[in-house]
Every structure is written in structure tokens, then in C-alpha cells.
Amino acid sequence: MQLSTVSELLSQKIATPEVEVKGWVRTFRANRFIALNDGSTLNNIQCVVDFENTDEAILKRITTGAAMHIKGELVESQGKGQKVEINVNSIEILGDSDPETFPIQPKKHSFEFLRENAHLRTRTNTFSAVMRLRSALSFAIHKYFNENGFYYMHAPIITGSDAEGAGEMFRVTNLDDKNPPLNDDGEVDYKEDFFGKETNLTVSGQLEAETYAMSLGKVYTFGPTFRAENSNTSRHLAEFWMIEPEVAFMDLAGNMDLAEDFMKSVISYVLENNHDDLEFLDKRLQDEDKTKPQAERSDMSLIEKLKFVTENNFKRVSYTEAIDILRNCKPNKKKKFKYIINEWGADLQSEHERFLVEKHFKCPVILFDYPANIKAFYMRLNEDGKTVRAMDILFPGIGEMVGGSQREERLEVLKEKMKALDIDEKELWWYLDLRKYGTAVHSGFGLGFERLVMFATGMSNIRDVIPFPRTPQNAEF
Amino acid sequence: MQLSTVSELLSQKIATPEVEVKGWVRTFRANRFIALNDGSTLNNIQCVVDFENTDEAILKRITTGAAMHIKGELVESQGKGQKVEINVNSIEILGDSDPETFPIQPKKHSFEFLRENAHLRTRTNTFSAVMRLRSALSFAIHKYFNENGFYYMHAPIITGSDAEGAGEMFRVTNLDDKNPPLNDDGEVDYKEDFFGKETNLTVSGQLEAETYAMSLGKVYTFGPTFRAENSNTSRHLAEFWMIEPEVAFMDLAGNMDLAEDFMKSVISYVLENNHDDLEFLDKRLQDEDKTKPQAERSDMSLIEKLKFVTENNFKRVSYTEAIDILRNCKPNKKKKFKYIINEWGADLQSEHERFLVEKHFKCPVILFDYPANIKAFYMRLNEDGKTVRAMDILFPGIGEMVGGSQREERLEVLKEKMKALDIDEKELWWYLDLRKYGTAVHSGFGLGFERLVMFATGMSNIRDVIPFPRTPQNAEF
């Protein structure tokens, strides 16, 4: 007899009625019904035990969390909630689970409690669904880029350049922690460190991805990035994953087309392939919503929000138009916004982004042509001399999902911008080389993977969408 | 007119003879023939310039490395080496490339020189082929696992535990580098560091992957790992990528089945999908071989080596049998091995592994049941009390490619092994929990991604198969 997964059993993709399955007990009811799960699906297979002919000692060991090897016959279920079930012929207990001490009991646990038990939390429906979706989204991303002629590149994690300025960095070192060697100036002598210079964890692989785009044409990164910001919020992690495509010969309009097509494709993939998990999370969110005051409830269910992205065209609006709309909108005039929009040049907050998406346009929005001084140095300066070819994609509920730009391809303009920001040309000699030798228009964007997983699962705390979150004061596991 | 890629043009997947393409000049011959490349394929499209009717100033700017926008008619080629070429109607120079200073000229550059110009080296045939293969192998890995019911999990990069003992680690810190805070004992006070404890870069995601296998069933990691070893060799990197699958309810035999099927599938994928790149690298290797003394040349070409893996069954041999074979083989008796095998318990070197694969069995080999004391603490102890259910997969030319094991699932045995090695139980409380609650047989393996890329590309220096290598004294770019 061959071992089947629960998923195979429930979809009845098996040849004989005699089946064999291994998994963990979720619940055991009435000394008779084991709900068994093996991670292959959200759903459990019901295993019906003939308790009158089963050793009492065995029955006592069928507890939540115990690992079992079950053999029996797959039959049509008499009960409701499942099509098939197993009439158990033999039970072997592979690993016990003491109900007095096993932390994951069949009851509602707080997410905070489950974070402290992150090594066990995927034994719950919610976290197994979230992590299956995380995996499916990852695959959808690789699949999309592969089908569209992109090459995956691994940007370096340890970096000797801190020029991007996207945030505080973590130092990577091998020097003596208490008495590091000092140089003649009395400063720490990084020449003696492992890499012969000061090194940090990367904040973005974009600049390196540009070097590959300018030879291989279409590339993307998908790797971990780091920020040493002491932000203890539900939206920040010190370690998170980013996706950064970069394409030669593509302008900002092409960048918008790519990002829209990409986001729709990836979300469609999980709508098609992860129905059970999404439905479960959708219901979870609706139940949670019912406990909130009316004003805080969301207008759309989880699946409605995903379809809002796949079924609507993304509205493209210039920053300048957006400022006009915001300045004149009701919540601004009635001072309902926390940050009132007074003039051109203001940086938009999540409340403004969500207003544009959810109330004004009622579709995902791409804002473009932002003021140069609120955006990064590498963005392509427009002919007006004050805006850059940047774009942000705004989604319902979450605000900014994607940030990208056409890159400054003109050597002299780039050098001037770097000078103004005090970025040393020597630090980025290789980045400037791309503008010296065969420069061309090129563009790309960045997507924080965990924000995408939050959006697709409806989870509201970013710590609940990554296996082992790294945050201030926490690097457990 | 729509922009086409060189790959589309060469495979003639275009509707009209009027075409438009953007790319970089590889060579410009006889004031007439531009070889244009855009990274979409190894091959160039030949663009034939009507030089008599082209501005002299333009012709002078058609130099190696320059970016071009070319329009013309796609016609059957008169010359040999290509089926089609473009009769150029219009040339626009997007970005010049000064032939006096552009480092990548159409001549043979040393790999060392190209490492110093790693931001430009994918503009050569060799490195573009290597990096396309690297990307294809990555995709093949994700595809294999996705099709076989595995979930991708992101193991943490920054880790607070250093218990695995796989090698020297890099410290990650945010404390003042010169004057770190000290505690009452006069040691650096990591309670004041970002994470409230000492943290390092991970050496392996296996232990965390086990937590997910014991709930989701089949999982794998594919992420960066780090070793702070001061090994300046062609086989070591400080930062490299690893693939680590982990499966619940799978024993060592299942682990071998999985690893063999996986390796064959991934290599078959590139044989099917990357023909041009492989053929180019195969020829490169043969040319390089001709410059070597007879004794150092390889027995097999690159593609033969790949087929050696896909077309042979992997021979499964116990460590004990292998020691018998090695002890009695000619090179051992004639003292041709650098390390003579005298007795059971010896650690095998690359020369022994290659002898078994290339000379003795003439097929990939899986060695299993290694002496416990040369393997890691988490490997499942056999009933003999002296060997563990470990396996190594040996490939031609390179030796060990995969290392894995069945994991010790018995709480008491695992605790004893940890005690013997002085590993603090408190450090790994969560790992021990897996043995307390619903433990079961489970197994997995690790594959160094760069070793796979070396094997599949025939490159002999590991620095040439990762975009921006990190090695002692080097973290450029």
C-alpha cells in the first residue's frame, strides 16, 4: 500500500479503497472521530475509529498534535462536512503529544501567543493557510518572470556600499567585538575586517540589478533585504524579502504596464490555485470584522479585494493631478485627514493613498511624476527639472504596494544629483560605468514581498506573514 | 512597429519583415556588419549597414558596447553562421561606448580581470551563458518542488542561535563599533543591541525548515547562507545560496529517491531549455582542455557529464563498503592518493569520492551510513550505535554535491548527542519541541547552489558562477 496525502485522499486521486496516511491529530471527538492533517491542504481527513475494538491505551494517546500512521478504507462519508472519510483498520502512534503541555490546543490562540511559538504556529489553520499562500505567491512570481523572458539574479546580501541611502543598515563584521583594531586616526580599522572594508546588509538589490539589466536585458531579484530601523509597528520588519525587476530599453509607461500585468498575474494565480486557503482566510477576516465598530470594518471581503485588483484597470494619475484632487476633497477640507494636503510637494500618506483608491477612483491607482526632492537620486529627471519619472502603485486597504521609476540614464545629470546629495562617485564607480558604456533608457520597480502576502491573506500584522520575524528585541528561533 | 528581442528575431517568431530591435554592439566588422546582442540569447543578430548611405559620424560611433536602436528588414542571410539578418534602414545610437576606455573588448579577457569588472562581465558570451544557466537552474528547482507538493519557506537570515556549528559566523550588529556598551562582567552588552542579543548570519536554514516540515509536510528553503571562513580558494565563498528540502514521514531511502529524482529533473531542465548556452560552454571547456597536459584533461565533455547524471542510476553504497573498496584499490595501494585510506572512520576527500564515481562505479554514487563522529548532531543514529543515517551524493569532477540525512527524531537520543557536544538545550528549545509534540521520522538534504551551477556550466572557480562574489578581502559592488 502506498502512502497518500490528505489532499490526494480528499480529491479521491487514489486507485484502491485501501489507503494509508500519516499526519497529525487536529482534534479527536467522541472517542471516535480523528481529524487528521498533514499540511498538504487546509482540510482534514476524518478517520473513524472503531473504539470498541481499539485498545484503551491507544485511544488515550490520540491527542491534539500527536503524529499518527493510519490504515483503513476510504469510504463515502455519512456525516456532513466531507465527502469521504477513512474507516480505520490500524493505528500506529508515531509521536505522542502531551495535552497538558502542547501549546497548540484546539481553541482560539492570540496571534501574539502564536508568535512566541512560531515553530509550532503552522499547525493552526490560519498560519498553515498563510504560509501555503506565501509559497504559492513566490512560485507565481518566478513563473511570471520566467514566462516573460526575465532572468533571476541573486544580488549580494553583504554589501560594501551604503550609497543607496534607503535606510539604516546593519553592520556585518568579524572583528573582535570588545577591542576592535584601530587605525592611526583612532577609528576602527576595517582594513583588518574579513572583507578589508566596512560592510553592511543590503537594503536593496536594485543598483546591482541594473548592471545585469544593461547586459541581459530583463532581470529580477527576489531576496532578503534589511533595515535597522527601530520601528516596533505592525508594518515593519528588520528582515524582509523584496522583488526588484529591472528592464533595459523600457520607459516609465512600459514599467507601469509591466507592474500592472505582473500584479494581476500573481494574484490571479492564487485565486486559481489556493481556493480553500483563501476562502478560509476570507471567512476569518469577516468574523474578525464583526467584532469591530462599523466604521472600522472593511468595505470589501478578502476575495473581493483580490478581484478588485485583477478585474480593474489601474488608473494612471500624475502626482500633480492627485494633489489637486486631494486638496479639494471633502476629508481634506473637513480636516478629517491626519495630514492635511496644502500644497504641491507634500509627501502622501497612507490615508491619502487609500482615499484615492477606495473613495475617489475605486480602482488600483498608479501615481507618477513625483517631485524630485521626495524621491531617490537615481530616478530620471523630467524635462520640467522638478519632477522625476517615479511611480507608486496604490492598493485598497494597504496603500503603496509597488514603488518604481525610470532610471537616470544620463551620466552628467546623475553625477550632479549625486553631488547634491553628497554621494561619493568613487563609491558608485561601477554604477556610473553603466552610463558611460552603452547607456540606455531603463526602468524597474520594487515590491515588498511581505506587503503582498499581507494583502493576499488579509493578515494585518507583518510578523504573521513571514516564518520567523526579525524585529527590534526579537531574533528568536 | 513593435520592438522584438534578438531571440524572437532569430527564431523568426515575428509577423512582418519590418523589424525593430534594441541592444548592444558586440562587434562591428568591415564598416558593415554589426553583431547586436540584447541578452535574450547567447546569439547575436547580424545587422547589415548600408555604409555608403550612412553618415560617417554615425559609423564611427558603432563601437563595441554601444547601445543601439535599429530598424530594418529581416531577410534571409547570405553569409554563413546565421539564417536571418537585418538589412538596416535606420540607426539610432542610444548610448556611446568609448573604445579607448570600455573594458570589455572583443578579445579574450582573463577571468580575474572580468571579476574586477563584475558589473560588466555579463556583456561577454561566457558570463551571459553562465548567468542564464544560473537563472534556469533556479527556476527548475522551484518548478520541481512546486510540482511535487513542496512549499517554499524563507528561513531567517539573521539568527540568534549559533548551535548548528556548521562553521564560523558573521556577526550582525548595530552597536557603536569603537566603544560598544559593556555589561557588569566587562563583556559587550548585547542586550543593548538591536535584537537584544548577539546575532549572526545564518549558516543553514535546516533546523527552521524542520519546524515547517513537521506541520506542512514537505518544504524547502532556497536562500543565502554565510561562512566567515578565511578560505581563499576557488571552491569557497563567504556568501552563497543553498537549497534545503525537508520532508516529514520520509526515511533515508526516501531521501535518496528524492535527491536523485530532483537532481536528474533539474539537470534535464537545462539540457532541454538551454541548449545554446550549454553548447557554447561545452566548446569553451574543450578549448581550455586542449591547453592542458593530457593527464589533467577531463574524460567527459560538459554535456556528457550532465547526461552522465540524467542517464545513470545513482549507485547506493554504504560508507563501510566504500572504505573496503578504497582501501583495496590501486591508487591507495600505490600511494597515489594524497590521503591514504587506512581504516574505517576516515573522512573521505574529493580524490576518493571522484575515484568511486569516475573510476570504480562509473555513475553518480550515494554513500550512506557514515560514522557518527564525523557527522552533525542532528543525524539519526543507527541501531549499531556507531553510524548515522547520513548520505552524500557524489558527482564526477566535483565530488560531493548533496549532503543529507534522516534526522534524529527521538528526544532522549537527541538530548544525549547535544550534551556530548556541549550544545545548550535552552538554545534549541524549539528544535527539541518538535521531538516532544508529534515527533516522526523525517529527512532532508542540502545542496550548495553554486556547486550545482559550477557543475552545470563547467566553470572551475566558484567566483565565476555568482553575480558579485564575497570572499576574504572582497566585497566590491
Coordinates of N, CA and C in Angstrom, one line a residue, chain B residues 339-473:
Chain B
Y339 N 45.7 11.5 0.5 CA 45.3 10.9 1.8 C 45.0 9.4 1.7
I340 N 45.9 8.6 2.2 CA 45.8 7.2 2.2 C 44.7 6.7 3.1
I341 N 43.8 5.8 2.6 CA 42.8 5.3 3.4 C 43.3 4.1 4.1
N342 N 43.4 4.1 5.5 CA 43.9 3.0 6.2 C 42.7 2.3 6.9
E343 N 41.8 3.1 7.5 CA 40.9 2.3 8.3 C 39.5 3.0 8.3
W344 N 38.5 2.2 8.8 CA 37.1 2.6 8.9 C 37.1 3.9 9.9
G345 N 36.4 4.9 9.5 CA 36.3 6.1 10.3 C 36.9 7.3 9.6
A346 N 37.7 7.0 8.6 CA 38.4 8.1 7.9 C 37.3 9.0 7.2
D347 N 37.6 10.3 7.1 CA 36.8 11.2 6.4 C 37.2 11.1 4.9
L348 N 36.3 11.0 4.0 CA 36.7 10.9 2.6 C 37.0 12.3 2.0
Q349 N 38.0 12.3 1.1 CA 38.3 13.5 0.4 C 37.8 13.5 -1.0
S350 N 37.9 14.6 -1.7 CA 37.4 14.7 -3.0 C 38.0 13.7 -3.9
E351 N 39.3 13.4 -3.8 CA 40.0 12.4 -4.6 C 39.4 11.0 -4.5
H352 N 39.0 10.7 -3.3 CA 38.3 9.3 -3.0 C 36.9 9.3 -3.7
E353 N 36.2 10.4 -3.5 CA 34.9 10.5 -4.0 C 34.9 10.4 -5.5
R354 N 35.8 11.1 -6.1 CA 35.9 11.1 -7.6 C 36.3 9.7 -8.1
F355 N 37.2 9.0 -7.3 CA 37.6 7.7 -7.7 C 36.4 6.8 -7.8
L356 N 35.6 6.8 -6.8 CA 34.4 6.0 -6.7 C 33.5 6.2 -7.9
V357 N 33.3 7.5 -8.2 CA 32.3 7.9 -9.2 C 32.9 7.6 -10.6
E358 N 34.1 8.1 -10.8 CA 34.7 8.1 -12.2 C 35.4 6.8 -12.6
K359 N 36.0 6.2 -11.6 CA 36.8 5.0 -12.0 C 36.1 3.7 -11.6
H360 N 35.6 3.7 -10.4 CA 35.1 2.4 -9.9 C 33.7 2.1 -10.4
F361 N 32.7 3.0 -10.0 CA 31.3 2.7 -10.3 C 30.9 3.2 -11.7
K362 N 31.6 4.3 -12.1 CA 31.2 4.9 -13.4 C 29.8 5.4 -13.5
C363 N 29.3 5.9 -12.4 CA 28.0 6.5 -12.3 C 27.9 7.4 -11.0
P364 N 27.0 8.3 -10.9 CA 26.9 9.0 -9.6 C 26.7 8.0 -8.5
V365 N 27.2 8.4 -7.3 CA 27.2 7.5 -6.2 C 26.5 8.1 -5.0
I366 N 25.7 7.4 -4.3 CA 25.2 7.9 -3.0 C 25.8 7.0 -1.9
L367 N 26.7 7.7 -1.1 CA 27.2 7.0 0.1 C 26.3 7.2 1.3
F368 N 26.1 6.2 2.1 CA 25.2 6.4 3.3 C 25.8 5.6 4.5
D369 N 25.1 5.9 5.6 CA 25.5 5.3 6.9 C 27.0 5.6 7.3
Y370 N 27.2 6.9 7.5 CA 28.6 7.3 7.8 C 28.8 7.2 9.3
P371 N 30.1 7.1 9.7 CA 30.4 7.1 11.1 C 29.8 8.4 11.8
A372 N 29.2 8.1 13.0 CA 28.5 9.2 13.7 C 29.5 10.4 14.0
N373 N 30.7 10.1 14.4 CA 31.6 11.1 14.9 C 32.1 12.1 13.8
I374 N 31.9 11.8 12.5 CA 32.3 12.8 11.5 C 31.1 13.5 11.0
K375 N 29.9 13.3 11.6 CA 28.7 14.0 11.1 C 28.0 14.8 12.1
A376 N 27.0 15.6 11.7 CA 26.4 16.5 12.6 C 25.5 15.9 13.7
F377 N 25.2 16.6 14.7 CA 24.5 16.1 15.9 C 23.1 15.6 15.6
Y378 N 22.4 16.2 14.6 CA 21.0 16.0 14.4 C 20.7 14.8 13.5
M379 N 21.8 14.1 13.1 CA 21.6 12.9 12.2 C 21.1 11.7 13.0
R380 N 20.3 10.9 12.4 CA 19.6 9.8 13.1 C 20.6 8.7 13.3
L381 N 20.8 8.3 14.6 CA 21.8 7.2 15.0 C 21.2 5.9 14.6
N382 N 22.0 5.1 13.9 CA 21.6 3.7 13.6 C 21.6 2.8 14.8
E383 N 21.0 1.6 14.6 CA 20.9 0.7 15.7 C 22.3 0.2 16.2
D384 N 23.3 0.3 15.2 CA 24.6 -0.2 15.6 C 25.3 0.8 16.6
G385 N 24.7 1.9 16.8 CA 25.3 2.9 17.8 C 26.5 3.6 17.3
K386 N 27.0 3.3 16.1 CA 28.2 4.0 15.7 C 28.1 4.7 14.3
T387 N 27.0 4.4 13.6 CA 26.8 5.1 12.3 C 25.5 5.9 12.4
V388 N 25.5 6.9 11.5 CA 24.2 7.7 11.4 C 23.7 7.6 10.0
R389 N 22.3 7.8 9.9 CA 21.7 7.8 8.6 C 21.9 9.0 7.7
A390 N 23.2 9.2 7.4 CA 23.6 10.3 6.6 C 23.8 9.8 5.2
M391 N 23.7 10.7 4.2 CA 24.1 10.4 2.8 C 24.8 11.5 2.2
D392 N 25.7 11.2 1.3 CA 26.3 12.2 0.4 C 26.2 11.7 -1.0
I393 N 25.9 12.7 -1.9 CA 25.8 12.3 -3.3 C 27.0 12.8 -4.0
L394 N 27.7 11.9 -4.7 CA 29.0 12.2 -5.3 C 28.8 12.3 -6.9
F395 N 29.4 13.4 -7.4 CA 29.3 13.6 -8.9 C 30.7 13.6 -9.5
P396 N 30.7 13.3 -10.8 CA 32.1 13.4 -11.5 C 32.6 14.8 -11.5
G397 N 34.0 14.8 -11.3 CA 34.7 16.1 -11.5 C 34.6 16.9 -10.2
I398 N 33.6 16.8 -9.4 CA 33.4 17.8 -8.4 C 33.3 17.1 -7.0
G399 N 33.0 15.8 -7.0 CA 32.9 15.1 -5.7 C 31.5 15.4 -5.1
E400 N 31.5 15.7 -3.8 CA 30.2 15.8 -3.1 C 29.4 17.0 -3.6
M401 N 28.1 16.6 -4.0 CA 27.2 17.6 -4.5 C 26.0 17.9 -3.5
V402 N 25.6 16.8 -2.8 CA 24.5 16.9 -1.9 C 24.9 16.2 -0.6
G403 N 24.5 16.8 0.5 CA 24.7 16.1 1.8 C 23.3 16.1 2.5
G404 N 22.9 15.0 3.1 CA 21.7 14.9 3.8 C 21.6 13.9 4.8
S405 N 20.5 13.7 5.4 CA 20.3 12.7 6.4 C 18.9 12.5 6.8
Q406 N 18.6 11.4 7.4 CA 17.4 11.2 8.2 C 17.7 11.9 9.6
R407 N 16.7 12.6 10.1 CA 17.0 13.4 11.3 C 16.7 12.6 12.6
E408 N 17.4 12.8 13.7 CA 17.2 12.1 14.9 C 15.8 12.6 15.4
E409 N 14.9 11.7 15.5 CA 13.5 12.1 15.9 C 13.2 11.7 17.4
R410 N 14.2 11.0 18.0 CA 13.9 10.6 19.4 C 14.5 11.6 20.4
L411 N 13.6 12.1 21.2 CA 14.0 13.2 22.1 C 15.2 12.9 23.0
E412 N 15.2 11.7 23.6 CA 16.3 11.4 24.5 C 17.6 11.2 23.8
V413 N 17.6 10.5 22.7 CA 18.8 10.3 21.9 C 19.4 11.7 21.5
L414 N 18.5 12.5 21.0 CA 19.0 13.8 20.5 C 19.6 14.6 21.7
K415 N 18.9 14.6 22.8 CA 19.4 15.3 24.0 C 20.8 14.8 24.4
E416 N 21.0 13.5 24.4 CA 22.3 12.9 24.7 C 23.4 13.4 23.8
K417 N 23.1 13.4 22.5 CA 24.1 13.9 21.5 C 24.4 15.3 21.7
M418 N 23.4 16.1 22.0 CA 23.7 17.6 22.2 C 24.5 17.8 23.4
K419 N 24.2 17.0 24.5 CA 25.0 17.1 25.7 C 26.5 16.7 25.4
A420 N 26.7 15.7 24.7 CA 28.1 15.3 24.4 C 28.8 16.3 23.6
L421 N 28.1 17.1 22.8 CA 28.8 18.2 22.0 C 28.7 19.5 22.7
D422 N 28.1 19.6 23.9 CA 28.0 20.8 24.7 C 27.1 21.8 24.0
I423 N 26.1 21.4 23.4 CA 25.1 22.3 22.8 C 24.0 22.5 23.8
D424 N 23.8 23.8 24.1 CA 22.8 24.1 25.2 C 21.4 23.8 24.8
E425 N 20.7 23.0 25.6 CA 19.3 22.7 25.3 C 18.4 24.0 25.2
K426 N 18.8 25.0 26.0 CA 18.0 26.2 26.0 C 18.1 26.9 24.7
E427 N 19.2 26.8 24.0 CA 19.4 27.5 22.7 C 18.4 26.9 21.7
L428 N 18.2 25.6 21.8 CA 17.4 24.9 20.8 C 16.1 24.3 21.4
W429 N 15.5 25.0 22.3 CA 14.3 24.6 22.9 C 13.2 24.3 21.9
W430 N 13.1 25.1 20.9 CA 12.1 25.0 19.9 C 12.4 23.8 19.0
Y431 N 13.7 23.5 18.8 CA 14.0 22.3 17.9 C 13.7 21.0 18.7
L432 N 13.9 21.1 20.0 CA 13.5 19.9 20.8 C 12.0 19.7 20.9
D433 N 11.3 20.8 20.9 CA 9.8 20.7 20.9 C 9.3 19.8 19.8
L434 N 9.9 19.9 18.6 CA 9.5 19.0 17.5 C 9.5 17.6 17.9
R435 N 10.4 17.2 18.8 CA 10.5 15.8 19.3 C 9.6 15.5 20.4
K436 N 9.1 16.6 21.0 CA 8.2 16.4 22.2 C 6.7 16.2 21.7
Y437 N 6.4 17.0 20.7 CA 5.0 17.0 20.3 C 4.8 16.4 18.9
G438 N 4.4 15.2 18.8 CA 4.1 14.6 17.5 C 5.3 14.4 16.7
T439 N 6.3 13.8 17.3 CA 7.6 13.6 16.5 C 7.3 12.5 15.5
A440 N 8.1 12.5 14.5 CA 8.0 11.4 13.4 C 9.3 11.4 12.7
V441 N 9.6 10.2 12.0 CA 10.7 10.1 11.1 C 10.6 11.3 10.1
H442 N 11.8 11.9 9.8 CA 11.8 12.9 8.8 C 13.2 13.1 8.3
S443 N 13.4 13.6 7.1 CA 14.7 13.7 6.4 C 14.8 14.9 5.5
G444 N 16.0 15.2 5.1 CA 16.2 16.3 4.2 C 17.6 16.3 3.7
F445 N 17.9 17.2 2.8 CA 19.3 17.4 2.4 C 19.6 18.8 2.0
G446 N 20.9 19.1 1.8 CA 21.3 20.4 1.4 C 22.1 20.3 0.2
L447 N 21.9 21.3 -0.7 CA 22.6 21.4 -1.9 C 23.2 22.8 -2.0
G448 N 24.5 23.0 -2.2 CA 25.1 24.3 -2.4 C 24.8 24.7 -3.8
F449 N 24.0 25.8 -4.0 CA 23.6 26.1 -5.3 C 24.7 26.4 -6.3
E450 N 25.8 27.1 -5.8 CA 26.9 27.5 -6.6 C 27.7 26.2 -7.1
R451 N 27.7 25.2 -6.3 CA 28.3 23.9 -6.7 C 27.6 23.3 -7.9
L452 N 26.2 23.4 -7.8 CA 25.4 22.9 -8.9 C 25.7 23.8 -10.2
V453 N 25.7 25.1 -10.0 CA 26.0 26.0 -11.2 C 27.4 25.7 -11.8
M454 N 28.3 25.5 -10.9 CA 29.7 25.1 -11.4 C 29.6 23.8 -12.3
F455 N 28.9 22.8 -11.7 CA 28.8 21.5 -12.4 C 28.1 21.7 -13.7
A456 N 27.0 22.5 -13.8 CA 26.2 22.6 -15.0 C 26.8 23.5 -16.0
T457 N 27.8 24.4 -15.6 CA 28.4 25.3 -16.6 C 29.9 24.9 -16.9
G458 N 30.4 24.0 -16.1 CA 31.8 23.7 -16.3 C 32.8 24.7 -15.8
M459 N 32.3 25.8 -15.1 CA 33.2 26.8 -14.6 C 34.0 26.2 -13.4
S460 N 35.3 26.5 -13.3 CA 36.1 25.9 -12.3 C 36.3 26.8 -11.1
N461 N 36.0 28.0 -11.1 CA 36.1 28.9 -10.0 C 34.7 29.4 -9.5
I462 N 34.4 29.1 -8.3 CA 33.1 29.4 -7.8 C 32.8 30.9 -7.9
R463 N 33.8 31.8 -7.9 CA 33.6 33.2 -8.1 C 33.0 33.6 -9.4
D464 N 33.0 32.7 -10.3 CA 32.5 33.0 -11.7 C 31.1 32.5 -11.9
V465 N 30.4 32.0 -10.9 CA 29.1 31.5 -11.1 C 28.1 32.2 -10.2
I466 N 28.5 33.3 -9.5 CA 27.6 34.1 -8.7 C 27.8 35.6 -9.2
P467 N 26.8 36.4 -9.2 CA 27.0 37.7 -9.8 C 28.1 38.5 -9.1
F468 N 28.0 38.7 -7.8 CA 29.0 39.5 -7.1 C 29.6 38.8 -6.0
P469 N 30.7 38.0 -6.2 CA 31.2 37.1 -5.1 C 31.7 37.8 -3.9
R470 N 31.5 37.2 -2.8 CA 32.0 37.8 -1.5 C 33.0 36.8 -1.0
T471 N 34.3 37.3 -0.9 CA 35.4 36.4 -0.4 C 36.3 37.3 0.5
P472 N 37.2 36.6 1.2 CA 38.1 37.4 2.1 C 38.7 38.6 1.3
Q473 N 38.7 39.8 1.9 CA 39.2 41.0 1.3 C 38.4 41.5 0.1

